[in-house]
Amino acid sequence: MRSSRGTALTAAALCVAVALICFVSARSFLAMRLPDPVAPAQGFERYNLSHWFPALKGSPGDSDVYIQDSGVPGGTVFIMGGTHPNEPSGYMAAVVYLERAKVTKGRLIVMPFANATAMGHNSPQEASPQYFSLDVDGGTRWFRYGSRATNPVYQWPAPDIYIHAQSGQKLDGGSKSNLNRAYPGVPDDSLTQQVAYGIIQLLNKEKVDLAFDLHEASPEYPVVNAIVAHNRAMELAAMVSMELEMAGIPMRLEPSPVNFRGLSHREWGDHSDALAILMETGNPSQGRLRGKTDAALAVTGKDKAYLKAAALGRLFIPYEGDQTLDLRTARHVTSMKMFMDMLGDVKEGGDVEVEGIPSFDDMMERGIGAFLSPVEDDRFDGK
Amino acid sequence: MKIRFSAFLSALAIASTLMAGVSFASDVALTSVGQSPDAMMVKVVLKSLKIVPDYEALMKAEELSGQKVLIAVVGGSSKGLGAAGIDKDQEVARSKALLEKAKADNMKILVMHVGGPGRRGALSDLFISAAVPFADALIIVDKDNTDMDGLFSKLVEGKSIEILSADNVRGTKEPLESVLSSWGVI
């Protein structure tokens, strides 16, 4: 029988192999910090969040913000994706508006990747994909699939208990890195709290009338395919919810709880004049029942475990085998358009008119990639 | 001149009182039973009928003040109960007290369920069971699927109440108009 004992040579070879794997893995992991290129539509001007909160200048939380002003007096609408970068329909809906919108009345502000550092890493032990891709005219677009939390490289360690500064509400320590528990923010605290503070400054200084925070949730979570509205936004949200139901795109309406603090739908409405709306679509790739978690799951939502759960009546969305990113994004995009169309009915002088946004049926038929522009992307060198 | 001035003030006071009556009192009181936002959707439908109801999600019995109709929109929401700072038992108690007062005041009571099958389940059923027995009329969205287990039908059994159905919330305008017309509110 041959001996399997190693030699100095095999040890050296193993060390080289380990070093190589570490090098490739680290390179791949660090590449996630490179931003996803976007192609803003004509008329958008780029800013950074530090424009409204200068302390963020040069920090990794200084997210891009785009403004398109029609020049015609009207209201101002704010669209924010990427609060939780493992909820891709949120930022894809913001990107569709960024790349397609032609504002003919009022102003549109788009912040596609709100928690910039959360886009740059994955959540540990979730086996999430790093990227997903979409076919667009003349090529492929790549987008990162990030984490729910701010990158711990920039905010570590998490406290044992996170105490919300304004209310004293106590949550698990990890929630301190969750942008949607941080509002209205603290100017001299951790990065997440500073980003939240910057967003509140933006809402106030730009006199935003209507503000969206776009999310996704597990199909087994009750608040899914849903609109959560601040009490001041409830009448408008009720009107939109009814219209969506008529259009065959039901979005359940829920009130923003007054006693659950730090969330956008509560604190934006309490700390600015904006009508605050948070929306959720159903994403199997972040649910607890999912099987293999890869880019295909993020894009198609196909999962046999969810099909079984649906048959057992355990889900809060209709699930017939898939829940595509096209469908989830189209829900957000169409809902926001209806909100904008009706804004002037509840807020005098608040009309915002936006052209160029694809219809729900167009997005379902052709896919959202058909409405995105091709871009140069050094990260993938054309692959 | 003094007399003329007093007469002017009196006329102004009478006009203000009348205007106050027109502006602030409605024939229709609207509340939620279960604290879902569905009552807000009914408020929007009423607006399309040019009715501005006295709307209060947490309306108390003592707040009924001469309205002719109470519309109770049933549907449970744990977020809504949390927002109101009450639990389900407190909500049932408030709702029952309100509905009993409305009955005692000879008001007509319209119960509506507009959330479809998604607003069924243990929490919503608790509120449905509390409110529907008080109904003089009942409107349900997507009746076939919402009343799949016959809960609504059982609760109105033996009473001469027709369950009116609508395809969706906006579709409740027609039965709502019909019920309110028959009660002399429109």
XYZ file of C-alpha atoms in Angstrom, chain B residues 2-186:
185
model
C -76.698 100.542 17.295
C -79.776 98.406 16.568
C -78.632 97.823 12.993
C -75.224 96.716 14.239
C -76.789 94.261 16.753
C -79.032 92.864 14.021
C -75.981 92.403 11.800
C -74.154 90.542 14.587
C -77.186 88.323 15.238
C -77.502 87.507 11.550
C -73.798 86.719 11.438
C -74.106 84.415 14.465
C -77.094 82.571 12.925
C -75.275 82.214 9.606
C -72.158 80.909 11.355
C -74.191 78.346 13.276
C -75.897 77.147 10.102
C -72.626 77.008 8.234
C -71.045 75.125 11.094
C -73.865 72.600 10.840
C -73.254 72.146 7.125
C -69.484 71.980 7.376
C -68.867 69.740 10.334
C -71.819 67.388 10.797
C -72.306 64.582 8.353
C -75.161 62.115 8.046
C -72.582 59.369 7.782
C -70.151 58.210 10.451
C -67.321 55.971 9.252
C -65.027 53.816 11.365
C -62.742 50.818 11.126
C -63.386 47.615 13.052
C -59.988 45.954 13.248
C -57.848 48.988 12.333
C -57.008 47.944 8.796
C -56.727 50.910 6.403
C -59.688 49.552 4.409
C -61.951 52.194 5.987
C -59.803 54.847 4.297
C -60.568 53.235 0.934
C -64.291 53.402 1.693
C -63.790 57.082 2.553
C -62.368 57.574 -0.947
C -65.374 55.774 -2.491
C -67.740 57.963 -0.431
C -65.888 61.015 -1.716
C -66.758 59.914 -5.251
C -70.425 59.947 -4.113
C -69.832 63.479 -2.793
C -70.245 62.339 0.802
C -67.750 63.562 3.367
C -68.231 61.260 6.347
C -67.279 61.881 9.946
C -64.305 59.549 9.814
C -62.429 58.348 12.849
C -60.663 54.993 12.822
C -60.992 54.777 16.601
C -64.447 56.370 16.906
C -65.921 55.982 20.383
C -69.621 55.538 21.235
C -69.860 59.012 22.769
C -68.598 60.565 19.527
C -71.777 59.667 17.649
C -73.632 62.941 17.358
C -76.795 62.814 15.314
C -75.549 60.965 12.232
C -78.098 58.758 10.467
C -75.774 55.976 9.317
C -72.751 54.216 10.780
C -70.480 52.475 8.283
C -68.228 49.914 9.978
C -65.454 48.599 7.746
C -64.210 45.272 9.121
C -60.714 43.893 8.659
C -57.940 43.158 11.126
C -54.441 44.595 10.831
C -51.806 43.896 13.455
C -49.858 46.928 12.163
C -53.003 49.050 12.524
C -53.703 47.809 16.049
C -50.070 48.489 16.922
C -50.339 51.959 15.404
C -53.412 52.632 17.539
C -51.687 51.289 20.640
C -54.460 48.815 21.440
C -54.905 45.047 21.371
C -57.592 43.022 19.618
C -59.751 42.665 22.739
C -59.789 46.424 23.316
C -60.725 46.917 19.666
C -63.603 44.441 19.939
C -64.824 46.202 23.099
C -64.666 49.653 21.451
C -66.424 48.437 18.337
C -69.212 46.674 20.211
C -69.850 49.736 22.392
C -70.013 51.931 19.281
C -72.337 49.564 17.407
C -74.618 49.169 20.456
C -74.865 52.963 20.812
C -75.674 53.292 17.105
C -78.458 50.698 17.478
C -79.781 52.472 20.573
C -79.821 55.767 18.644
C -81.808 54.104 15.827
C -79.003 54.664 13.343
C -78.726 52.421 10.322
C -75.593 50.263 10.357
C -73.783 49.267 7.188
C -70.990 46.718 7.601
C -68.462 46.484 4.780
C -65.624 44.022 4.137
C -63.501 45.270 1.246
C -60.195 43.428 1.739
C -61.156 40.223 -0.076
C -59.879 36.809 1.025
C -56.583 38.437 2.101
C -58.456 40.097 4.981
C -59.716 36.825 6.422
C -58.015 34.711 9.040
C -58.148 34.499 12.815
C -57.629 38.204 13.509
C -60.074 39.525 10.919
C -62.647 36.842 11.700
C -62.751 38.028 15.300
C -63.817 41.496 14.143
C -66.183 40.147 11.490
C -67.958 38.056 14.123
C -68.227 41.078 16.424
C -69.612 43.536 13.868
C -71.715 41.662 11.303
C -74.555 40.712 13.740
C -75.299 44.454 14.108
C -75.623 45.020 10.359
C -78.725 46.370 8.652
C -76.884 45.929 5.353
C -73.711 44.135 4.341
C -71.376 44.761 1.407
C -68.520 42.355 0.645
C -65.842 42.554 -2.018
C -65.319 39.285 -3.908
C -68.044 37.531 -1.905
C -67.549 34.087 -3.451
C -63.942 33.879 -2.320
C -64.206 36.000 0.823
C -67.201 34.082 2.212
C -65.860 30.717 1.048
C -66.493 29.156 4.462
C -69.912 30.786 4.863
C -68.946 32.858 7.924
C -70.765 35.983 6.754
C -73.819 34.046 5.612
C -74.031 32.283 8.983
C -73.757 35.559 10.927
C -76.728 37.090 9.106
C -78.782 33.879 9.077
C -82.394 34.475 10.044
C -82.173 38.199 9.366
C -83.624 39.753 6.265
C -80.274 41.026 5.043
C -79.079 40.571 1.521
C -75.322 40.306 1.162
C -74.327 42.733 -1.584
C -71.153 41.908 -3.484
C -68.722 43.940 -5.557
C -65.785 42.850 -7.684
C -63.358 45.257 -6.036
C -63.243 48.260 -3.718
C -64.039 50.778 -6.426
C -66.948 48.553 -7.430
C -68.573 49.080 -4.020
C -69.694 52.524 -5.201
C -72.855 51.109 -6.775
C -74.174 49.023 -3.835
C -73.057 51.759 -1.440
C -75.049 54.349 -3.356
C -78.043 52.029 -3.478
C -77.987 51.306 0.274
C -77.473 54.946 1.270
C -80.237 56.064 -1.116
C -82.670 53.580 0.389
C -81.824 55.024 3.807
C -82.434 58.582 2.603
C -78.840 59.767 2.976
C -78.262 60.515 -0.706
